[in-house]
mmCIF file of C-alpha atoms and ligand atoms in Angstrom:
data_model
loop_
_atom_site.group_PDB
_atom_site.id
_atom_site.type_symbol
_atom_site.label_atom_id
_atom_site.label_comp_id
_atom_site.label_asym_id
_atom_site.label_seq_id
_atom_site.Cartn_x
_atom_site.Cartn_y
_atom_site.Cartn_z
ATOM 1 C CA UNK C 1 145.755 104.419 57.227
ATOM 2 C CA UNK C 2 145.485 104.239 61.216
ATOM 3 C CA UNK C 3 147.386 102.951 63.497
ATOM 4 C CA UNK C 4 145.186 99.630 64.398
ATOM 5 C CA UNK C 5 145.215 98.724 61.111
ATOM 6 C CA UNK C 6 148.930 98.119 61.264
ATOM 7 C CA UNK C 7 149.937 95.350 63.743
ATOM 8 C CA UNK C 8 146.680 93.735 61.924
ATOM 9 C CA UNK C 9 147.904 93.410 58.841
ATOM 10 C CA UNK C 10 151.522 92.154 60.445
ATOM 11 C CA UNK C 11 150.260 89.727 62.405
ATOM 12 C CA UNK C 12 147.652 88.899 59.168
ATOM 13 C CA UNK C 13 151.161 88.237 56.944
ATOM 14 C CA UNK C 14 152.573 86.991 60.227
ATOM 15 C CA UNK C 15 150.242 84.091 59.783
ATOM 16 C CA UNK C 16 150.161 83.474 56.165
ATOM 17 C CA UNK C 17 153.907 83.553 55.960
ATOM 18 C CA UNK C 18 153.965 80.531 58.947
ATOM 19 C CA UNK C 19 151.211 79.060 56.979
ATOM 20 C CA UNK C 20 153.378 79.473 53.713
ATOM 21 C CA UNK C 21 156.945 77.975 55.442
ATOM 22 C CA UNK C 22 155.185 75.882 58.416
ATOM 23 C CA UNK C 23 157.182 77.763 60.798
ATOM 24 C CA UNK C 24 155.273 78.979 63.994
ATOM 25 C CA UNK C 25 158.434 81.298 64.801
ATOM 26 C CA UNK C 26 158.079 83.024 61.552
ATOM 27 C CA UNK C 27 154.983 85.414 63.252
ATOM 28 C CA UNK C 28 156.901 86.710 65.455
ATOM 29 C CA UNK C 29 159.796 88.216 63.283
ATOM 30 C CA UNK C 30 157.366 89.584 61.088
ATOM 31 C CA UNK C 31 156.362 91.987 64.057
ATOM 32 C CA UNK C 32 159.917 92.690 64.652
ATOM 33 C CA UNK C 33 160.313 93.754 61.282
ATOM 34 C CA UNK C 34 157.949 96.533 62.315
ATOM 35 C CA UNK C 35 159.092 99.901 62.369
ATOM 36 C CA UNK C 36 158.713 101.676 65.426
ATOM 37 C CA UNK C 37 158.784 105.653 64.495
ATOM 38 C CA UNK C 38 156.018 106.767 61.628
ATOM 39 C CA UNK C 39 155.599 103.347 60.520
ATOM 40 C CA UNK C 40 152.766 105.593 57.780
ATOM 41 C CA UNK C 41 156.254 106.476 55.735
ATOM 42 C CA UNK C 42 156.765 102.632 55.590
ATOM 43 C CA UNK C 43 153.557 100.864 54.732
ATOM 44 C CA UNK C 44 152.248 102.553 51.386
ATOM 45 C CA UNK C 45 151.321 99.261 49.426
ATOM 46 C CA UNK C 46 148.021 97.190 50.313
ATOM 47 C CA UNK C 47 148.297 93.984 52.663
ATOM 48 C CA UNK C 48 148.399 91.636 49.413
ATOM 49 C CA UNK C 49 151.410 94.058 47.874
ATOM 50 C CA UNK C 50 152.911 93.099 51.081
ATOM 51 C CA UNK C 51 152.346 89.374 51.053
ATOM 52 C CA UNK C 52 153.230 89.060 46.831
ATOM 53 C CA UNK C 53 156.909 90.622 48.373
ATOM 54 C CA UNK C 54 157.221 88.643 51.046
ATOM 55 C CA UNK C 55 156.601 85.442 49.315
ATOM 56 C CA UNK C 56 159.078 87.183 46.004
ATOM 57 C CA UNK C 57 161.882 88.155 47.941
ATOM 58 C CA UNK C 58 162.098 85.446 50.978
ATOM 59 C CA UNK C 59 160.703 82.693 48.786
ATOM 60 C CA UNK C 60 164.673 80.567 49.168
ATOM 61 C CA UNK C 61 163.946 81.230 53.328
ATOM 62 C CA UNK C 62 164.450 83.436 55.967
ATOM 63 C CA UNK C 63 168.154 84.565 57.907
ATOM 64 C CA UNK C 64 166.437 83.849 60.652
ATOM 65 C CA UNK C 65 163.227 83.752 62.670
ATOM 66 C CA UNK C 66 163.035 85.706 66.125
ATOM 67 C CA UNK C 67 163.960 82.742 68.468
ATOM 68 C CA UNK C 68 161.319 82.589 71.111
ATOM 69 C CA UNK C 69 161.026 79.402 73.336
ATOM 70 C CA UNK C 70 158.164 78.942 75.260
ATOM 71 C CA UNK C 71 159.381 76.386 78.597
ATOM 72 C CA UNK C 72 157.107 74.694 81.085
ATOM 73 C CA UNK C 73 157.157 77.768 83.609
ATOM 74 C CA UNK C 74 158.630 80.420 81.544
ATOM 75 C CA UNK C 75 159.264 82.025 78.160
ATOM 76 C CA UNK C 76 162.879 82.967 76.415
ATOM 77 C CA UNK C 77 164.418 84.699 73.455
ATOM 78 C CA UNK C 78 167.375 83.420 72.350
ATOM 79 C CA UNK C 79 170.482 85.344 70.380
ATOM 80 C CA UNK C 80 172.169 82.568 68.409
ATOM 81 C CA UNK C 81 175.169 84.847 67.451
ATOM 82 C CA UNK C 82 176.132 85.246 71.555
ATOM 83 C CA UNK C 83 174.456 81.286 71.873
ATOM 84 C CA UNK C 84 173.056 82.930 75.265
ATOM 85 C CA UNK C 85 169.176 84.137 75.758
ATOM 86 C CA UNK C 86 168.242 87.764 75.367
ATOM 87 C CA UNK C 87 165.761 87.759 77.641
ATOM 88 C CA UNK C 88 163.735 85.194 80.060
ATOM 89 C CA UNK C 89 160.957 85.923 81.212
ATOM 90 C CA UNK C 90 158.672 84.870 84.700
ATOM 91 C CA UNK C 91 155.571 85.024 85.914
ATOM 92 C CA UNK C 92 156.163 84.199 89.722
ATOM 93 C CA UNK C 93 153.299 83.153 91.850
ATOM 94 C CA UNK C 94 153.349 81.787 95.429
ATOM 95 C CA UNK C 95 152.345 78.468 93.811
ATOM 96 C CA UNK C 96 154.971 77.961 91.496
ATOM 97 C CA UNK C 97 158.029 79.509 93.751
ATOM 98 C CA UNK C 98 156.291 77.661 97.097
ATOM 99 C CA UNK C 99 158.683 74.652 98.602
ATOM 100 C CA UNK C 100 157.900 71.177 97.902
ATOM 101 C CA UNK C 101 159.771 68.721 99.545
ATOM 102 C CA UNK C 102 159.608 66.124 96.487
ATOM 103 C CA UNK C 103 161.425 68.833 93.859
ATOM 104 C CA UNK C 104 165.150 69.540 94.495
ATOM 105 C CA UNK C 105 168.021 70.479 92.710
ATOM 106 C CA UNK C 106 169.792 67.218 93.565
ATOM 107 C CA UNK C 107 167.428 65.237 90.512
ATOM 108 C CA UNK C 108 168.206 68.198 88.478
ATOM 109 C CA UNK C 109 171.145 67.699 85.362
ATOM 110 C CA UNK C 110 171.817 70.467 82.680
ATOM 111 C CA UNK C 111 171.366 69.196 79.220
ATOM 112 C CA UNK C 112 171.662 71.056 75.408
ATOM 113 C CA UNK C 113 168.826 72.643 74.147
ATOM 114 C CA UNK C 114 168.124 70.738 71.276
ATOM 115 C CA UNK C 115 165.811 73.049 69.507
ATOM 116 C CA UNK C 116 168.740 75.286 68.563
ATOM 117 C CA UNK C 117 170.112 74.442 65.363
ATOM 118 C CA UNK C 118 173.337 73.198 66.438
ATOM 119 C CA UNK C 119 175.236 76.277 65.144
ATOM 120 C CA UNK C 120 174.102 78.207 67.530
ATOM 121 C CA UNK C 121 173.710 75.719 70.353
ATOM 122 C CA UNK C 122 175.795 75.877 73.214
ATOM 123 C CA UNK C 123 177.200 73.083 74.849
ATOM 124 C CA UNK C 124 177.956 71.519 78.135
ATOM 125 C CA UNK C 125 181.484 71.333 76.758
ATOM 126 C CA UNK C 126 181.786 74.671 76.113
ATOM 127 C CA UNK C 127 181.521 75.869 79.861
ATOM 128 C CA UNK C 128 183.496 72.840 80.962
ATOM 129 C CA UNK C 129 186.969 74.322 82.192
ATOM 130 C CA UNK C 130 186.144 77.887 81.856
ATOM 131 C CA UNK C 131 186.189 79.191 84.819
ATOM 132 C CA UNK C 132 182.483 80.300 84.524
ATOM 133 C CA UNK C 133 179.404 79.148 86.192
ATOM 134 C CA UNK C 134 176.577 78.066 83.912
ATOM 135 C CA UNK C 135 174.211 80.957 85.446
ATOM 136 C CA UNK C 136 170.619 80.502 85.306
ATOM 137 C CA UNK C 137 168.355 83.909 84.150
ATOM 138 C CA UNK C 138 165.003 82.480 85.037
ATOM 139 C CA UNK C 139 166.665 80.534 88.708
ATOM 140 C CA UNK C 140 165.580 76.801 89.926
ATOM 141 C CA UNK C 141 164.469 78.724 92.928
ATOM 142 C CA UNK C 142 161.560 79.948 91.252
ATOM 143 C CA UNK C 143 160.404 76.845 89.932
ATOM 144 C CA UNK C 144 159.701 74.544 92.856
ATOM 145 C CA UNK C 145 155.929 73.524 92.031
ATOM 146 C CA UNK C 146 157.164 70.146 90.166
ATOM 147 C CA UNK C 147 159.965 68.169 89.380
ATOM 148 C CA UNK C 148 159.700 68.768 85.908
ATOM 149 C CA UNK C 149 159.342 72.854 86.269
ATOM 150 C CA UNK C 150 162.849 72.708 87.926
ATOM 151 C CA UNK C 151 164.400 70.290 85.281
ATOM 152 C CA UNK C 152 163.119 72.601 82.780
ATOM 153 C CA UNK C 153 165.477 75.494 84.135
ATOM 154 C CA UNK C 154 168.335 73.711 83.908
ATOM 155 C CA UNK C 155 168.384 73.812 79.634
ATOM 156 C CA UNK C 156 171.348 75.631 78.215
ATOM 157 C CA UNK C 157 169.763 78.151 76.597
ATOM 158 C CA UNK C 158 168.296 79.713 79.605
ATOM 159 C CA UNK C 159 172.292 80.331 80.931
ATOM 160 C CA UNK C 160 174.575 82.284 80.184
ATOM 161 C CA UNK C 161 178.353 82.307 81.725
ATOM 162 C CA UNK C 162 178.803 83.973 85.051
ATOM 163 C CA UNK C 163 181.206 84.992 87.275
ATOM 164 C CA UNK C 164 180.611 82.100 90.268
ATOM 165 C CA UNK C 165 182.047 83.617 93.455
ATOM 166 C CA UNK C 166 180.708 87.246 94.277
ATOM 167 C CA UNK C 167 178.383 87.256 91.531
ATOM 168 C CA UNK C 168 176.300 84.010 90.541
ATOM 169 C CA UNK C 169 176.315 82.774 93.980
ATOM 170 C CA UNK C 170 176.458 85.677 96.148
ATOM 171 C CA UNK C 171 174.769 89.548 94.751
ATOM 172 C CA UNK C 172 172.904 87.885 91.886
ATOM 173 C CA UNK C 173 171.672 85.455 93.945
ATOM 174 C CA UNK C 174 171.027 87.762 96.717
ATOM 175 C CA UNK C 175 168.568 89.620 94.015
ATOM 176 C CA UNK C 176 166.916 86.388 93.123
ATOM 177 C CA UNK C 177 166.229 85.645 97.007
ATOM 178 C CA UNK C 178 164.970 89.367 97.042
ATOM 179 C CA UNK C 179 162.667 88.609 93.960
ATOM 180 C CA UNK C 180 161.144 85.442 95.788
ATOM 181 C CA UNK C 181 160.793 87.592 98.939
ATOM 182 C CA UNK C 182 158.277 90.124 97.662
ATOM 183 C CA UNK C 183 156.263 87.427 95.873
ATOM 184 C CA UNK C 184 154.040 86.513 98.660
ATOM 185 C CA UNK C 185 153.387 90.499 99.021
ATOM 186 C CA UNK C 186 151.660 90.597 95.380
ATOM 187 C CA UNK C 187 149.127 88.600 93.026
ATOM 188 C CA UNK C 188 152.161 88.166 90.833
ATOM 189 C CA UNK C 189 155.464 89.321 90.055
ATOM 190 C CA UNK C 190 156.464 89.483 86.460
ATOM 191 C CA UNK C 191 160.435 89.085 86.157
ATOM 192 C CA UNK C 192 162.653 89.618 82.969
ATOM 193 C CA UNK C 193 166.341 88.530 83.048
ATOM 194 C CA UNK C 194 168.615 88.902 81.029
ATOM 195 C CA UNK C 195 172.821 89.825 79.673
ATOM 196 C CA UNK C 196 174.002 93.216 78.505
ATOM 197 C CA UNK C 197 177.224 94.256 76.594
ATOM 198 C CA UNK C 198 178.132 97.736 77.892
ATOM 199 C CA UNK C 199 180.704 99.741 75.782
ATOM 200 C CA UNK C 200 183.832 100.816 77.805
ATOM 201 C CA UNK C 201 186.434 103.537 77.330
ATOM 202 C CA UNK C 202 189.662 102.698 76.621
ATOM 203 C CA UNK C 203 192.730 104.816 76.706
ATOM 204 C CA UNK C 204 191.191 107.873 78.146
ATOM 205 C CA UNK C 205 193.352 110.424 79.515
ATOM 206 C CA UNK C 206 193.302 113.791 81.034
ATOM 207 C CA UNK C 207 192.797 115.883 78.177
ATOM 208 C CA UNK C 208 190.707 113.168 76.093
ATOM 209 C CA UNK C 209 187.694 111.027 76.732
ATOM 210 C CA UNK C 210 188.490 107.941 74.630
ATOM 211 C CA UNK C 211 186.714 105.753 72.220
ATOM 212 C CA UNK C 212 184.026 103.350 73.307
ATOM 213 C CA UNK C 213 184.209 99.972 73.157
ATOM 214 C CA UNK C 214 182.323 97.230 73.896
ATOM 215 C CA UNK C 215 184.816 93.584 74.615
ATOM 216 C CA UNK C 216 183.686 90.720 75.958
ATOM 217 C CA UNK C 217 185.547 87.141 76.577
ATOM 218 C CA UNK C 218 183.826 84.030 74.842
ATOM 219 C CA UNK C 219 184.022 80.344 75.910
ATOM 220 C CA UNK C 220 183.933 77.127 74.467
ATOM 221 C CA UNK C 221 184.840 75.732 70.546
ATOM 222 C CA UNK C 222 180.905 77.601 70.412
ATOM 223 C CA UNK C 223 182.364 81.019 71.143
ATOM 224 C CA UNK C 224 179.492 81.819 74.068
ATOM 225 C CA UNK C 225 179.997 84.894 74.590
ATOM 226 C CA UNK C 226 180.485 86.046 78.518
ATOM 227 C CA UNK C 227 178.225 89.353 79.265
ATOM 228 C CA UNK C 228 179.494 91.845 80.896
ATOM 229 C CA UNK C 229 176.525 92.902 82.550
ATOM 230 C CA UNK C 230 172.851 91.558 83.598
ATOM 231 C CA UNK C 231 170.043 93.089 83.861
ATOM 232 C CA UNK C 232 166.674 92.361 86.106
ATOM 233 C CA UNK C 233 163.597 93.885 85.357
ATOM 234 C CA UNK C 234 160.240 93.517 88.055
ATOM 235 C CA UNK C 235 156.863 94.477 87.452
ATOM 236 C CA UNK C 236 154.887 93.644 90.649
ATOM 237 C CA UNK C 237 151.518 93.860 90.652
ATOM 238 C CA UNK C 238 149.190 94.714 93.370
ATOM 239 C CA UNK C 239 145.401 93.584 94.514
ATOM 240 C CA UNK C 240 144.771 97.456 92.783
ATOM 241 C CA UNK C 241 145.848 96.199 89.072
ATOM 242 C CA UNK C 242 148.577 98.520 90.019
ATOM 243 C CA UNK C 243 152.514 97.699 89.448
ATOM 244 C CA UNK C 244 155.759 98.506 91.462
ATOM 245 C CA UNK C 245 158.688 98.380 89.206
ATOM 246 C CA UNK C 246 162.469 97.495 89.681
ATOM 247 C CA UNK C 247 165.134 97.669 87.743
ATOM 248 C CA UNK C 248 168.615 96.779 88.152
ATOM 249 C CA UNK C 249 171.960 95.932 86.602
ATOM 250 C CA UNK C 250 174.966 94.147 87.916
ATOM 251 C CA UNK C 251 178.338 93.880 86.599
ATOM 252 C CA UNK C 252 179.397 90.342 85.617
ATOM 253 C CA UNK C 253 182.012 90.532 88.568
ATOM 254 C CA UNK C 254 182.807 89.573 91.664
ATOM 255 C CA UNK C 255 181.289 92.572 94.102
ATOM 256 C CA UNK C 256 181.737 93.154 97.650
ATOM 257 C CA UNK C 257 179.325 91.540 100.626
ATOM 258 C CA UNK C 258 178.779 95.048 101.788
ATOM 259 C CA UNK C 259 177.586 96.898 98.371
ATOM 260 C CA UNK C 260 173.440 97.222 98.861
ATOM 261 C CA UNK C 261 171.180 95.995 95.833
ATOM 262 C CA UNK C 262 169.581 99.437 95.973
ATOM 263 C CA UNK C 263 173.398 99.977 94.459
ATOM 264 C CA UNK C 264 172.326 98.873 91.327
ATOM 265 C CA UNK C 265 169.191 100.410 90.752
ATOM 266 C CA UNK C 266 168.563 101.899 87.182
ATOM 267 C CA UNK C 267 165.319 103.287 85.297
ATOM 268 C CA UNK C 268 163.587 100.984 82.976
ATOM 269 C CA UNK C 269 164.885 103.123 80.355
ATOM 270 C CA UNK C 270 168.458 102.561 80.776
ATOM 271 C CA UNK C 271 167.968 99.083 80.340
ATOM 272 C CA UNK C 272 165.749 99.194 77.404
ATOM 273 C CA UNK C 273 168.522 101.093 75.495
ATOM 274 C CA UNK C 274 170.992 99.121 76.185
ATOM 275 C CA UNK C 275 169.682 95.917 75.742
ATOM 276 C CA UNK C 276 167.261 97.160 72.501
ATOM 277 C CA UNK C 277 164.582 95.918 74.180
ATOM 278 C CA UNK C 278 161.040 97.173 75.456
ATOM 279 C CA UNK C 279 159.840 95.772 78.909
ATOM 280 C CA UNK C 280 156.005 95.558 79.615
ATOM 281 C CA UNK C 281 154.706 97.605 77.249
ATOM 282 C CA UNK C 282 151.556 96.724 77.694
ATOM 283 C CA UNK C 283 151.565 98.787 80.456
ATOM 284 C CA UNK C 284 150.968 102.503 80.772
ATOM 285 C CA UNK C 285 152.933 105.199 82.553
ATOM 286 C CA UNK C 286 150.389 105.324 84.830
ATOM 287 C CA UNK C 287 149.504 101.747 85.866
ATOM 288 C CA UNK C 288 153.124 102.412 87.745
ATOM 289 C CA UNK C 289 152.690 102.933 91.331
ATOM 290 C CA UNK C 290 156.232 102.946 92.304
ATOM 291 C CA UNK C 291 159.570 102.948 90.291
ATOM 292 C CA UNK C 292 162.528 101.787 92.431
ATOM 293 C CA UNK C 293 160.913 102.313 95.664
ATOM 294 C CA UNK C 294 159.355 105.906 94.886
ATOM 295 C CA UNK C 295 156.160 106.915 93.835
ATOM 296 C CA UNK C 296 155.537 107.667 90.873
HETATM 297 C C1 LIG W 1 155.724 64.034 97.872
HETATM 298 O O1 LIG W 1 155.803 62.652 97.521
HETATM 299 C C2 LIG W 1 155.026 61.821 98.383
HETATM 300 C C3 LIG W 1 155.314 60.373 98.007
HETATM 301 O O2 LIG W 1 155.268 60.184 96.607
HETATM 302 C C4 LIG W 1 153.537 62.178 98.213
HETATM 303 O O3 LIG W 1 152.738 61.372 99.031
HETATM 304 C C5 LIG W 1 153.365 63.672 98.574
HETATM 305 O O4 LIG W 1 152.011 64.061 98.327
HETATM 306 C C6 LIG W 1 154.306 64.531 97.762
HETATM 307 N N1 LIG W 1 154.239 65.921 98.268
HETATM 308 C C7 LIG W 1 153.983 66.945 97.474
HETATM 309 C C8 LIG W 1 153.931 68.282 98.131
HETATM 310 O O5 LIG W 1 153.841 66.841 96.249
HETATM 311 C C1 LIG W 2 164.692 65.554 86.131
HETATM 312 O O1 LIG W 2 165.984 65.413 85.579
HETATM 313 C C2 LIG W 2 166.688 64.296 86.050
HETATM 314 C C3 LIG W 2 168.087 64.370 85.522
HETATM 315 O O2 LIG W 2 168.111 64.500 84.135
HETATM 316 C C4 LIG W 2 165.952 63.021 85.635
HETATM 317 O O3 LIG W 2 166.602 61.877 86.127
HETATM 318 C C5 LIG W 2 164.526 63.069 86.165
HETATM 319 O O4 LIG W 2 163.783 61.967 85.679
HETATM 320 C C6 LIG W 2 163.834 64.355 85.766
HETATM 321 N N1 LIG W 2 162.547 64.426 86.433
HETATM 322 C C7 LIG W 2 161.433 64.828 85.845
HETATM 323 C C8 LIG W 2 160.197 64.800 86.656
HETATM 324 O O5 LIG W 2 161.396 65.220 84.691
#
């Protein structure tokens, strides 16, 4: 069986299983449900065994379908247990990020993303009072080229809960203005954003290292949970089809004027581990020009 065959068949069952429970989402869990090491050791019936248990097993429904939102501007995947995205996603052009008079922020008004089934919706209610900002991951900045791009940004599910002073409006900003800065140096700049939940240790001491844990705070009678960390992923590509690549993550805290986004560089890899999540994979090793500023 080789390896093409595979994300054939998938996307094959992907598509009869949407055609089966009229659910576009429904093709993209299927590929999640796909292994990533030796998938050989998992696939050993034919594509119709596959279908006959798919349509057995799930025929009362699925938990869940990967949550993928496509926006006017920009695309999102959305964790209804935290009721924040797991990752947004930009493709930033000179066009869409360039400043038109007749688009601000002032027309702009959050609303409730009503494609969420309400369990997992959050609410304006629930950031009402709580101290946090509502913090955009793909920013209004970026999305000046209409009225309704901008509006667009301002949906609940493309926030999560951030830390306003020193963080949402001063470094993380700061790395959005730095995003929008080396857009007019490229053909494009693809941008994922998105929260992390870092594990801590508590009670070391001297002689001992402590367990990990990972605690967060959540907000609202929605329990939206409050990351402790974001993460910004850039891959910037050039008039050679080549890409520079950034990586960073911040702490969801407040953090000093004088600390230097180069302060919060990481490799891709660090990211992708802790977020369980692969970044541009459609891109080779050696498509990479720089990483972080070096050459790679
Ligand atoms: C802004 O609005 C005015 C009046 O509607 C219009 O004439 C102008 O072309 C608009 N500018 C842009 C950049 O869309
Ligand atoms: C943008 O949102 C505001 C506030 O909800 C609304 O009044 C306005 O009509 C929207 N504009 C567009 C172009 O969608």
């Amino acid at each position: 069986m080789t390896k093409c065959w595979q994300p054939l068949t998938f996307a094959t069952i992907g598509f009869l299983i949407g055609l089966i429970y009229k659910e576009f989402e429904s093709q993209f869990q299927v590929f999640a449900a796909q292994p990533v090491s030796d998938p050989s050791s998992y696939i050993s019936s034919t594509k119709t065994d596959l279908v006959d248990v798919v349509s057995d097993v799930m025929q009362l429904g699925f938990p869940s379908y990967d949550t993928v939102r496509v926006r006017k501007s920009y695309v999102l995947g959305y964790d209804r247990r935290n009721k924040i995205p797991n990752w947004v996603c930009e493709n930033l052009t000179p066009d869409l990020i360039r400043h038109n008079p007749n688009v601000t922020r002032r027309k702009t008004e959050y609303f409730e993303d009503e494609s969420i089934h309400p369990y997992f919706r959050a609410t304006l209610a629930d950031y009402r009072g709580s101290g946090y900002d509502r913090g955009h991951l793909a920013p209004s900045g970026d999305h000046k080229r209409s009225q309704e791009m901008m509006n667009d940004t301002f949906v609940l599910s493309n926030m999560a809960p951030q830390v306003g002073v020193g963080f949402n409006q001063d470094a993380w900003n700061d790395l959005e203005i730095h995003v929008r800065r080396l857009v007019p140096k490229y053909k494009s700049v693809f941008v994922c954003s998105g929260p992390l939940f870092l594990p801590r240790r508590m009670n070391a001491t001297r002689t001992k290292e402590g367990r990990k844990f990972v605690t967060y705070e959540v907000i609202g009678e929605n329990n939206v949970a409050v990351p402790t960390h974001f993460y910004k992923i850039l891959a910037c590509e050039t008039d050679g089809n080549l890409f520079d690549m950034e990586a960073y993550i911040m702490p969801n805290q407040y953090i000093a004027k004088s600390k230097p986004l180069t302060d919060f560089m990481v490799s891709q890899e660090a990211i992708e581990r802790a977020a369980g999540l692969l970044f541009f994979n459609q891109l080779k090793k050696s498509d990479f020009r720089t990483i972080n500023g070096k050459t790679s």
